[in-house]
Amino acid sequence: MSFVKPKMESHSDMSEKGESSNNVVMGRPKEEDESESRSNGDNFLNGVASEDEPDSVLSNSSRKRKYSRHTANQILELETAFKENPHPNEKVRLELGKKLSMDSKQVKFWFQNRRTQMKSHLERHENGILKQENDRLRIEHIAMQGAMKHPICNRCRNQAIIADINVEEHQTKIEYERLKEEVKRISVLADKLLGPLSSLEGSMASVIANPAFGLPEGINGFGGINYANAASPMGLDFDNGLSSPPPVIISRSLANVDASYDKSMLMDLALAAMNELLGLAEIGEPLWVRSLDGGGETLNLEEYARSFTPCTGMKPGHFATEATRATGTVIVNSLTLVETLMDMSRWVEMFSCIVGKTSVVNVIPGSTCGSWSSNLQLIQTEFQIISDLVPAREMKFLRFCKQQAEGVWAVVDVSVDTVQESSQPHEIGNCRRLPSGCIVQDMPNGYSKVTWIEHMEYYENVLHHLYRPLVRNGLGFGAQRWMATLQRQSEFLAMLMSSVDSPVVCSSGQTSMAMLAQRMTRNFCAGVCATIHKWESIQQANGEDAKLMMRKNIGDPGEPIGVVLSATKTIWLPVKQQRLLDFLLNEQTRSQWDILFNSGPMQQLVHIAKGQNIDNSISLFRANVDAISDSENNMLILQDTCTDATGSLIVYATIDAVDMDVVMNGGDSSSVAFLPSGIAIVPDCFQDYSGANNCNVETSWEKDNGFSGTGSLVTIGFQVLVNSSPAEKLSMESVQKVNNLISHTIHGIKASFKSK
């Protein structure tokens, strides 16, 4: 076997071939290539072959390179045809070739070259744009690095102080998110492989969200996430302007329901509760006894026991009962009202003075897509009276909606404490909700007739003596309060949606101010009742001292950053609710109790009516210009007033004039920072309490302490920023200042009525 060495080309041969190749590029002479760069008119007959040309054609074209230059007329026609169709078929090419005296292949190759040329041009253009964008991002990155080294506060333009963040807490949050995603991924895989495993997923979710595992603030055992973008009541989007959205935690899957609940048992309980609600709404006397003032009806418990079998079991022996019914008309149709009641964020916003933090799970969706009929939800929430003497009622109940007829709906709530499947005896908290809810019926004028029923059993010993008559009378948590709030809120929303521009503030500005006032009122209620946020108790109410609670705000742009102190005190005054409200709203005498009005009467800049009652309004005040300095003149006072037969509420806060100007022009109010203060008033109900036919309790405590039964219970609350750094600790000096502030307010009000 022999190996033949391949023949090597000589240096001279290679040089000659190199010269030849330099003069021919892609089958064209060098001078032809230069000529084409000057004009699109240059082309050749067989210089470029398509990918589908046979090898024989390629070899022939390499041997026979015939070149030709297109005329200006040919180029013009070809360009016109290219714009209409850059990919002509064989028939079109033949027609063009015949028209322009060109071969079909010449037309084909011209179109190929033109497409390649266009593609190259576009790529160069895109590369240029990407290069510019890259340069811009690099400059922005450098600027952000510099800003991070020297952070500046956007409000005061001074150097920002970064609070110390607990590294361990931050790591816990990251781990929580990772575990949550892992549970979601495993659940999806399990559903695909083994079918729905709702009980397993619910158990895992409850373990992860259990506060006992040291999870960060804001995560609880409801198994959901904060809901931040929902429509607000009756179609008005309050959430658009809220820095802190309604405290609603929503989960759309049954997988988040505790494993101790059976779906069929929940449905059976909901149906039984619906039947009882319909019966309670239909029957009149003797089941219901009308109150002396005609404001509502009270359930006759003996008649109820004979007529109904309790679907929630027997009442615990140490529990008291409150059951009331109220009927009224609402400025909204039945379907819109039902949507408000079944959409938790809208429900919380509508009843923000009654409802605190809320969680909801859609157990069974509606019967048809987009319908609320037969929808079943499991809700965990807090009901509150605006006072530090009444703890919030925490409960878990079902909400079931059913359309009874055209334009007639029923929505019922019932506690689920007695339907848990567990070897351990179920625990009943301090209260439970018997079948309660409303029947909504359309009226010819577009309004709705609403019958509202509230039926609760609760442990009365947790209530302060001052508030027991109010709760028993139904004005605390009863149907009268729910109905009055619903009517007042729907009336306000109807007026706001039909508002027109005024000389001071435009229509969109009125809506923005309403959003801001709504947030202010909700935050005040949360501060007094210690709901929504996590508060740390500093001092209990005792004698002259107020109840003090503290929390730290680090990231909420709707509040000042730092340590927030809440001070609350409840007193009794021998003054009727309306007389006391008139005094507190009187601008001429307000300086007697409000330190913000110490400079004298305020100038009212804006007044927005919220209903036919002139006291229901939103107002904007400016201090007397002659009596204050320029720095104080930069602050305005926003005030929201709500009142009805069940109580009155005045909430106010100082707002920066620049921020308020943006709001009044229809701008976003979510970043407007403030801390609210206010006063809540409810009738004492002592006389009604002693005369109620179903209240077999003693009233000696009220008599012995000098309460005549013709007065009001007044709760005064302040939220104050005591330190602008969240990392700082609360000082005794700050506590003393807040105690003095609330004492000054109480003393001023009492002195005005010559009350001790």
Coordinates of N, CA and C in Angstrom, one line a residue, residues 177-364:
E177 N -42.3 33.5 50.6 CA -42.7 33.6 49.2 C -42.3 32.4 48.4
R178 N -41.1 31.9 48.7 CA -40.6 30.8 48.1 C -41.4 29.5 48.4
L179 N -41.8 29.3 49.7 CA -42.6 28.2 50.0 C -44.0 28.3 49.4
K180 N -44.5 29.5 49.4 CA -45.8 29.7 48.8 C -45.8 29.3 47.3
E181 N -44.8 29.7 46.6 CA -44.7 29.3 45.2 C -44.5 27.8 45.0
E182 N -43.8 27.2 45.9 CA -43.5 25.8 45.9 C -44.8 25.0 46.1
V183 N -45.6 25.4 47.1 CA -46.9 24.8 47.4 C -47.8 24.9 46.1
K184 N -47.8 26.1 45.5 CA -48.7 26.3 44.3 C -48.2 25.3 43.2
R185 N -46.9 25.2 43.0 CA -46.4 24.3 41.9 C -46.7 22.9 42.2
I186 N -46.6 22.4 43.5 CA -46.9 21.0 43.8 C -48.4 20.7 43.7
S187 N -49.2 21.7 44.1 CA -50.6 21.5 44.0 C -51.1 21.4 42.5
V188 N -50.5 22.2 41.6 CA -50.8 22.0 40.2 C -50.5 20.7 39.7
L189 N -49.3 20.2 40.0 CA -48.8 18.9 39.6 C -49.7 17.8 40.2
A190 N -50.1 17.9 41.4 CA -50.9 16.9 42.1 C -52.3 16.9 41.5
D191 N -52.8 18.0 41.1 CA -54.2 18.0 40.5 C -54.1 17.3 39.1
K192 N -53.0 17.5 38.4 CA -52.9 16.9 37.1 C -52.8 15.4 37.2
L193 N -52.0 14.9 38.2 CA -51.7 13.5 38.3 C -52.7 12.7 39.1
L194 N -53.2 13.3 40.2 CA -54.0 12.5 41.1 C -55.4 13.1 41.2
G195 N -55.8 14.2 40.5 CA -57.1 14.8 40.6 C -57.0 15.9 41.7
P196 N -58.1 16.6 41.9 CA -58.1 17.7 42.9 C -57.8 17.2 44.3
L197 N -56.9 17.9 45.0 CA -56.5 17.6 46.3 C -56.7 18.8 47.2
S198 N -57.9 19.3 47.2 CA -58.2 20.6 47.9 C -57.9 20.5 49.4
S199 N -58.2 19.4 50.0 CA -57.9 19.3 51.5 C -56.4 19.4 51.8
L200 N -55.6 18.7 50.9 CA -54.2 18.8 51.1 C -53.7 20.2 51.0
E201 N -54.1 20.8 49.9 CA -53.6 22.2 49.6 C -54.0 23.2 50.7
G202 N -55.3 23.0 51.1 CA -55.8 23.9 52.2 C -55.0 23.7 53.5
S203 N -54.6 22.5 53.8 CA -53.8 22.2 55.0 C -52.5 22.8 54.9
M204 N -51.8 22.6 53.7 CA -50.5 23.2 53.5 C -50.5 24.7 53.6
A205 N -51.5 25.3 52.9 CA -51.6 26.7 52.9 C -51.8 27.3 54.3
S206 N -52.6 26.6 55.1 CA -52.9 27.1 56.5 C -51.6 27.0 57.3
V207 N -50.8 25.9 57.1 CA -49.6 25.8 57.9 C -48.6 26.9 57.5
I208 N -48.5 27.2 56.2 CA -47.5 28.2 55.8 C -48.0 29.6 56.3
A209 N -49.3 29.9 56.3 CA -49.8 31.2 56.7 C -50.1 31.3 58.2
N210 N -49.7 30.3 59.0 CA -50.0 30.3 60.4 C -49.1 31.3 61.1
P211 N -49.6 32.3 61.8 CA -48.8 33.3 62.5 C -47.8 32.7 63.5
A212 N -48.1 31.5 64.0 CA -47.3 30.8 65.0 C -45.9 30.5 64.4
F213 N -45.8 30.5 63.1 CA -44.5 30.2 62.5 C -43.6 31.4 62.3
G214 N -44.0 32.6 62.9 CA -43.2 33.8 62.8 C -43.2 34.4 61.5
L215 N -44.3 34.4 60.8 CA -44.4 35.1 59.5 C -44.5 36.6 59.6
P216 N -44.1 37.3 58.6 CA -44.1 38.8 58.7 C -45.4 39.4 58.8
E217 N -45.5 40.6 59.3 CA -46.8 41.3 59.5 C -47.5 41.4 58.2
G218 N -48.8 41.3 58.1 CA -49.6 41.4 56.9 C -50.0 40.0 56.4
I219 N -49.3 38.9 56.9 CA -49.7 37.6 56.4 C -50.4 36.9 57.6
N220 N -51.6 36.4 57.3 CA -52.3 35.8 58.4 C -52.8 34.4 58.0
G221 N -53.6 33.8 58.8 CA -54.1 32.5 58.6 C -55.3 32.4 57.6
F222 N -55.6 33.4 56.9 CA -56.7 33.4 56.0 C -56.4 32.7 54.7
G223 N -55.1 32.5 54.4 CA -54.7 31.8 53.2 C -54.9 32.6 51.9
G224 N -54.6 33.9 51.9 CA -54.8 34.7 50.7 C -53.8 35.8 50.6
I225 N -54.0 36.7 49.7 CA -53.1 37.8 49.5 C -53.9 39.1 49.5
N226 N -53.2 40.2 49.8 CA -53.9 41.5 49.8 C -54.4 41.8 48.4
Y227 N -55.7 42.3 48.4 CA -56.3 42.6 47.2 C -56.3 44.1 47.0
A228 N -55.8 44.6 45.9 CA -55.5 46.0 45.8 C -56.2 46.7 44.6
N229 N -56.9 46.0 43.8 CA -57.4 46.7 42.6 C -58.8 46.3 42.3
A230 N -59.8 46.7 43.1 CA -61.1 46.3 42.9 C -62.0 47.5 42.8
A231 N -63.2 47.4 42.1 CA -64.1 48.5 42.0 C -64.8 48.7 43.4
S232 N -65.1 50.0 43.7 CA -65.7 50.3 44.9 C -67.2 50.4 44.8
P233 N -67.9 50.6 45.9 CA -69.3 50.5 45.9 C -70.0 51.3 44.9
M234 N -71.1 50.6 44.3 CA -72.0 51.3 43.4 C -71.3 51.8 42.2
G235 N -70.1 51.2 41.8 CA -69.4 51.6 40.6 C -68.4 52.7 40.8
L236 N -68.3 53.3 41.9 CA -67.3 54.4 42.1 C -66.0 53.8 42.6
D237 N -64.9 54.0 41.8 CA -63.6 53.4 42.0 C -62.9 54.1 43.1
F238 N -63.2 53.8 44.4 CA -62.5 54.5 45.5 C -61.1 54.0 45.6
D239 N -60.8 52.7 45.2 CA -59.5 52.2 45.3 C -58.4 52.9 44.5
N240 N -58.9 53.6 43.5 CA -57.9 54.3 42.6 C -57.1 55.4 43.4
G241 N -57.7 55.9 44.4 CA -57.0 57.0 45.2 C -56.6 56.6 46.5
L242 N -56.6 55.3 46.8 CA -56.3 54.9 48.2 C -54.9 54.4 48.2
S243 N -54.1 54.9 49.2 CA -52.7 54.4 49.3 C -52.8 53.0 50.0
S244 N -53.7 52.9 50.9 CA -53.9 51.6 51.5 C -55.3 51.0 51.1
P245 N -55.3 50.1 50.3 CA -56.6 49.6 49.8 C -57.4 48.9 50.8
P246 N -58.7 48.7 50.6 CA -59.5 48.1 51.6 C -58.9 46.8 52.1
P247 N -58.9 46.6 53.5 CA -58.2 45.4 54.0 C -58.9 44.1 53.7
V248 N -58.9 43.7 52.5 CA -59.6 42.5 52.0 C -58.6 41.5 51.6
I249 N -58.7 40.3 52.0 CA -57.8 39.2 51.6 C -58.7 38.2 50.9
I250 N -58.4 37.9 49.6 CA -59.3 37.2 48.8 C -58.5 35.9 48.2
S251 N -59.1 34.8 48.3 CA -58.6 33.6 47.6 C -59.8 33.0 46.8
R252 N -59.5 32.7 45.6 CA -60.6 32.2 44.7 C -60.8 30.7 44.6
S253 N -60.2 30.0 45.5 CA -60.2 28.5 45.4 C -60.7 27.9 46.7
L254 N -61.4 26.8 46.6 CA -61.8 26.0 47.7 C -60.6 25.4 48.4
A255 N -59.5 25.3 47.7 CA -58.3 24.7 48.3 C -57.9 25.4 49.6
N256 N -58.3 26.7 49.8 CA -57.8 27.4 50.9 C -58.8 27.3 52.1
V257 N -59.9 26.6 51.9 CA -60.8 26.3 53.0 C -60.2 25.2 53.9
D258 N -60.4 25.4 55.2 CA -59.8 24.4 56.2 C -60.4 23.0 55.9
A259 N -59.5 22.0 56.1 CA -59.9 20.7 55.8 C -61.1 20.2 56.7
S260 N -61.3 21.0 57.8 CA -62.4 20.6 58.8 C -63.8 20.9 58.3
Y261 N -63.9 21.6 57.1 CA -65.2 21.9 56.5 C -65.5 21.0 55.3
D262 N -66.7 20.5 55.3 CA -67.1 19.7 54.2 C -68.0 20.6 53.3
K263 N -67.7 20.5 52.0 CA -68.4 21.3 51.0 C -69.9 21.1 51.0
S264 N -70.3 19.9 51.1 CA -71.8 19.6 51.1 C -72.5 20.1 52.4
M265 N -71.8 20.0 53.5 CA -72.3 20.4 54.8 C -72.5 22.0 54.8
L266 N -71.5 22.6 54.2 CA -71.6 24.1 54.1 C -72.8 24.5 53.2
M267 N -73.0 23.8 52.1 CA -74.1 24.1 51.3 C -75.5 23.8 52.0
D268 N -75.5 22.7 52.7 CA -76.8 22.4 53.5 C -77.1 23.5 54.5
L269 N -76.0 24.0 55.2 CA -76.2 25.0 56.2 C -76.6 26.3 55.5
A270 N -76.1 26.6 54.4 CA -76.4 27.9 53.7 C -77.9 27.8 53.2
L271 N -78.4 26.7 52.7 CA -79.8 26.6 52.3 C -80.7 26.7 53.5
A272 N -80.4 26.1 54.6 CA -81.2 26.2 55.8 C -81.2 27.6 56.3
A273 N -80.1 28.3 56.3 CA -80.1 29.7 56.7 C -80.9 30.6 55.8
M274 N -80.9 30.3 54.5 CA -81.6 31.1 53.6 C -83.1 31.0 53.8
N275 N -83.6 29.7 54.1 CA -85.0 29.5 54.4 C -85.4 30.2 55.7
E276 N -84.6 30.2 56.7 CA -84.9 30.9 57.9 C -84.9 32.5 57.7
L277 N -84.0 33.0 56.9 CA -84.0 34.4 56.6 C -85.3 34.8 55.9
L278 N -85.7 34.1 54.9 CA -86.9 34.4 54.2 C -88.1 34.4 55.1
G279 N -88.1 33.4 56.0 CA -89.2 33.4 57.0 C -89.2 34.5 58.0
L280 N -88.1 34.9 58.4 CA -88.0 36.1 59.3 C -88.3 37.4 58.6
A281 N -88.1 37.5 57.3 CA -88.4 38.7 56.6 C -89.9 38.8 56.3
E282 N -90.5 37.6 56.2 CA -91.9 37.6 55.7 C -92.9 37.8 56.9
I283 N -92.6 37.2 58.1 CA -93.5 37.2 59.2 C -93.4 38.5 60.0
G284 N -94.5 39.1 60.4 CA -94.6 40.3 61.2 C -94.8 40.0 62.6
E285 N -95.7 40.7 63.2 CA -96.1 40.5 64.6 C -96.8 39.1 64.7
P286 N -96.7 38.4 65.8 CA -96.0 38.8 67.1 C -94.5 38.4 67.1
L287 N -94.0 37.9 65.9 CA -92.6 37.5 65.9 C -91.6 38.7 66.1
W288 N -92.1 39.9 65.5 CA -91.3 41.1 65.6 C -92.1 42.1 66.4
V289 N -91.4 42.9 67.3 CA -92.0 43.9 68.1 C -91.3 45.2 67.7
R290 N -92.2 46.2 67.3 CA -91.7 47.5 66.8 C -91.2 48.3 68.0
S291 N -90.1 49.0 67.8 CA -89.6 49.8 68.9 C -90.4 51.1 69.0
L292 N -90.3 51.7 70.2 CA -91.2 52.9 70.5 C -90.9 54.1 69.6
D293 N -89.7 54.2 69.1 CA -89.4 55.4 68.2 C -89.7 55.0 66.8
G294 N -90.1 53.8 66.5 CA -90.4 53.4 65.1 C -89.1 53.2 64.3
G295 N -87.9 53.2 64.8 CA -86.8 53.1 64.0 C -86.4 51.7 63.6
G296 N -87.0 50.7 64.3 CA -86.7 49.3 63.9 C -87.5 48.3 64.7
E297 N -87.3 47.0 64.5 CA -88.1 46.0 65.2 C -87.1 45.1 65.9
T298 N -87.6 44.5 67.0 CA -86.8 43.6 67.9 C -87.5 42.2 67.8
L299 N -86.7 41.2 67.8 CA -87.2 39.8 67.7 C -87.8 39.4 69.0
N300 N -89.0 38.8 69.0 CA -89.6 38.1 70.2 C -89.0 36.8 70.3
L301 N -88.1 36.6 71.3 CA -87.3 35.3 71.4 C -88.2 34.1 71.7
E302 N -89.2 34.3 72.5 CA -90.1 33.2 72.8 C -90.9 32.7 71.5
E303 N -91.4 33.7 70.8 CA -92.1 33.3 69.5 C -91.1 32.7 68.5
Y304 N -89.9 33.2 68.5 CA -88.9 32.6 67.6 C -88.6 31.2 67.9
A305 N -88.5 30.9 69.2 CA -88.2 29.5 69.6 C -89.3 28.6 69.2
R306 N -90.5 29.1 69.2 CA -91.7 28.2 68.8 C -91.8 28.0 67.3
S307 N -91.3 29.0 66.6 CA -91.5 29.0 65.1 C -90.3 28.4 64.3
F308 N -89.1 28.5 64.9 CA -88.0 28.1 64.1 C -87.1 27.1 64.9
T309 N -86.5 26.2 64.1 CA -85.5 25.2 64.7 C -84.1 25.8 64.3
P310 N -83.3 26.1 65.3 CA -82.0 26.8 65.1 C -81.1 25.9 64.2
C311 N -80.6 26.5 63.1 CA -79.7 25.7 62.2 C -78.3 25.7 62.7
T312 N -78.0 26.5 63.7 CA -76.6 26.6 64.3 C -76.5 25.9 65.6
G313 N -77.5 25.2 66.0 CA -77.5 24.5 67.3 C -78.0 25.4 68.5
M314 N -78.0 24.9 69.7 CA -78.5 25.6 70.8 C -77.6 26.8 71.2
K315 N -78.2 27.8 71.8 CA -77.4 28.9 72.2 C -76.6 28.6 73.5
P316 N -75.3 28.9 73.6 CA -74.6 28.7 74.8 C -75.2 29.4 76.0
G317 N -75.2 28.9 77.2 CA -75.9 29.4 78.3 C -75.4 30.8 78.7
H318 N -74.2 31.1 78.5 CA -73.6 32.4 79.0 C -73.7 33.5 77.9
F319 N -74.4 33.2 76.8 CA -74.5 34.1 75.7 C -75.8 35.0 75.8
A320 N -75.7 36.2 75.3 CA -76.9 37.1 75.2 C -77.3 37.1 73.7
T321 N -78.5 37.6 73.4 CA -79.0 37.6 72.1 C -79.4 39.1 71.7
E322 N -79.0 39.4 70.5 CA -79.5 40.7 69.9 C -80.1 40.3 68.5
A323 N -81.3 40.7 68.2 CA -81.9 40.4 67.0 C -82.8 41.5 66.6
T324 N -82.5 42.2 65.4 CA -83.3 43.4 65.0 C -83.6 43.3 63.5
R325 N -84.6 44.0 63.1 CA -85.0 44.1 61.7 C -85.3 45.6 61.3
A326 N -84.8 46.0 60.2 CA -85.1 47.3 59.7 C -85.4 47.3 58.2
T327 N -86.3 48.2 57.8 CA -86.7 48.2 56.4 C -86.6 49.7 55.9
G328 N -86.1 49.8 54.6 CA -85.9 51.1 54.0 C -85.7 51.0 52.5
T329 N -85.6 52.2 51.9 CA -85.3 52.2 50.5 C -83.9 52.8 50.2
V330 N -83.3 52.3 49.2 CA -81.9 52.6 48.9 C -81.9 53.1 47.4
I331 N -81.0 54.2 47.2 CA -81.0 54.8 45.8 C -80.0 53.9 44.9
V332 N -80.5 52.7 44.6 CA -79.7 51.8 43.8 C -80.6 50.6 43.4
N333 N -80.4 50.0 42.3 CA -81.2 48.8 41.9 C -80.7 47.6 42.6
S334 N -81.5 46.5 42.6 CA -81.2 45.3 43.4 C -79.9 44.6 42.9
L335 N -79.7 44.6 41.6 CA -78.5 43.8 41.1 C -77.2 44.6 41.6
T336 N -77.2 45.9 41.5 CA -76.0 46.6 41.9 C -75.7 46.5 43.4
L337 N -76.8 46.5 44.2 CA -76.6 46.3 45.6 C -76.1 44.9 45.9
V338 N -76.6 43.9 45.2 CA -76.1 42.5 45.5 C -74.6 42.4 45.1
E339 N -74.3 43.0 44.0 CA -72.8 43.0 43.6 C -72.0 43.6 44.6
T340 N -72.4 44.7 45.3 CA -71.7 45.3 46.3 C -71.5 44.4 47.5
L341 N -72.6 43.7 47.9 CA -72.5 42.8 49.0 C -71.7 41.6 48.8
M342 N -71.6 41.1 47.6 CA -70.8 39.9 47.3 C -69.4 40.2 46.9
D343 N -69.1 41.4 46.5 CA -67.7 41.8 46.2 C -67.1 42.3 47.5
M344 N -66.2 41.6 48.1 CA -65.7 41.9 49.4 C -65.1 43.3 49.5
S345 N -64.3 43.7 48.5 CA -63.6 45.0 48.6 C -64.7 46.1 48.6
R346 N -65.7 45.9 47.8 CA -66.8 46.9 47.7 C -67.6 46.9 49.0
W347 N -67.8 45.7 49.6 CA -68.6 45.6 50.8 C -67.9 46.3 52.0
V348 N -66.6 46.1 52.1 CA -65.7 46.7 53.1 C -65.7 48.2 53.0
E349 N -65.6 48.7 51.7 CA -65.6 50.1 51.5 C -66.9 50.8 51.8
M350 N -68.0 50.1 51.5 CA -69.3 50.6 51.8 C -69.6 50.7 53.3
F351 N -69.2 49.7 54.0 CA -69.4 49.7 55.5 C -68.1 49.8 56.2
S352 N -67.3 50.8 55.8 CA -65.9 50.9 56.4 C -65.9 51.2 57.9
C353 N -67.0 51.8 58.4 CA -67.1 52.2 59.8 C -67.5 51.0 60.6
I354 N -68.0 49.9 60.0 CA -68.5 48.7 60.7 C -67.5 47.5 60.5
V355 N -67.0 47.4 59.3 CA -66.2 46.2 58.9 C -64.7 46.5 59.0
G356 N -63.9 45.6 59.6 CA -62.5 45.8 59.7 C -61.8 44.9 58.6
K357 N -60.8 44.2 59.1 CA -60.0 43.3 58.2 C -60.9 42.1 57.8
T358 N -60.8 41.7 56.5 CA -61.7 40.7 56.0 C -61.0 39.8 55.1
S359 N -61.4 38.5 55.2 CA -60.9 37.5 54.3 C -62.1 36.7 53.7
V360 N -61.9 36.3 52.4 CA -63.0 35.6 51.7 C -62.5 34.5 50.8
V361 N -63.2 33.4 50.8 CA -62.9 32.3 49.9 C -64.2 32.0 49.1
N362 N -64.1 31.9 47.8 CA -65.2 31.5 46.9 C -65.4 29.9 47.0
V363 N -66.3 29.4 47.8 CA -66.5 28.0 48.0 C -67.2 27.4 46.8
I364 N -68.3 28.0 46.4 CA -69.0 27.6 45.2 C -69.3 28.8 44.4

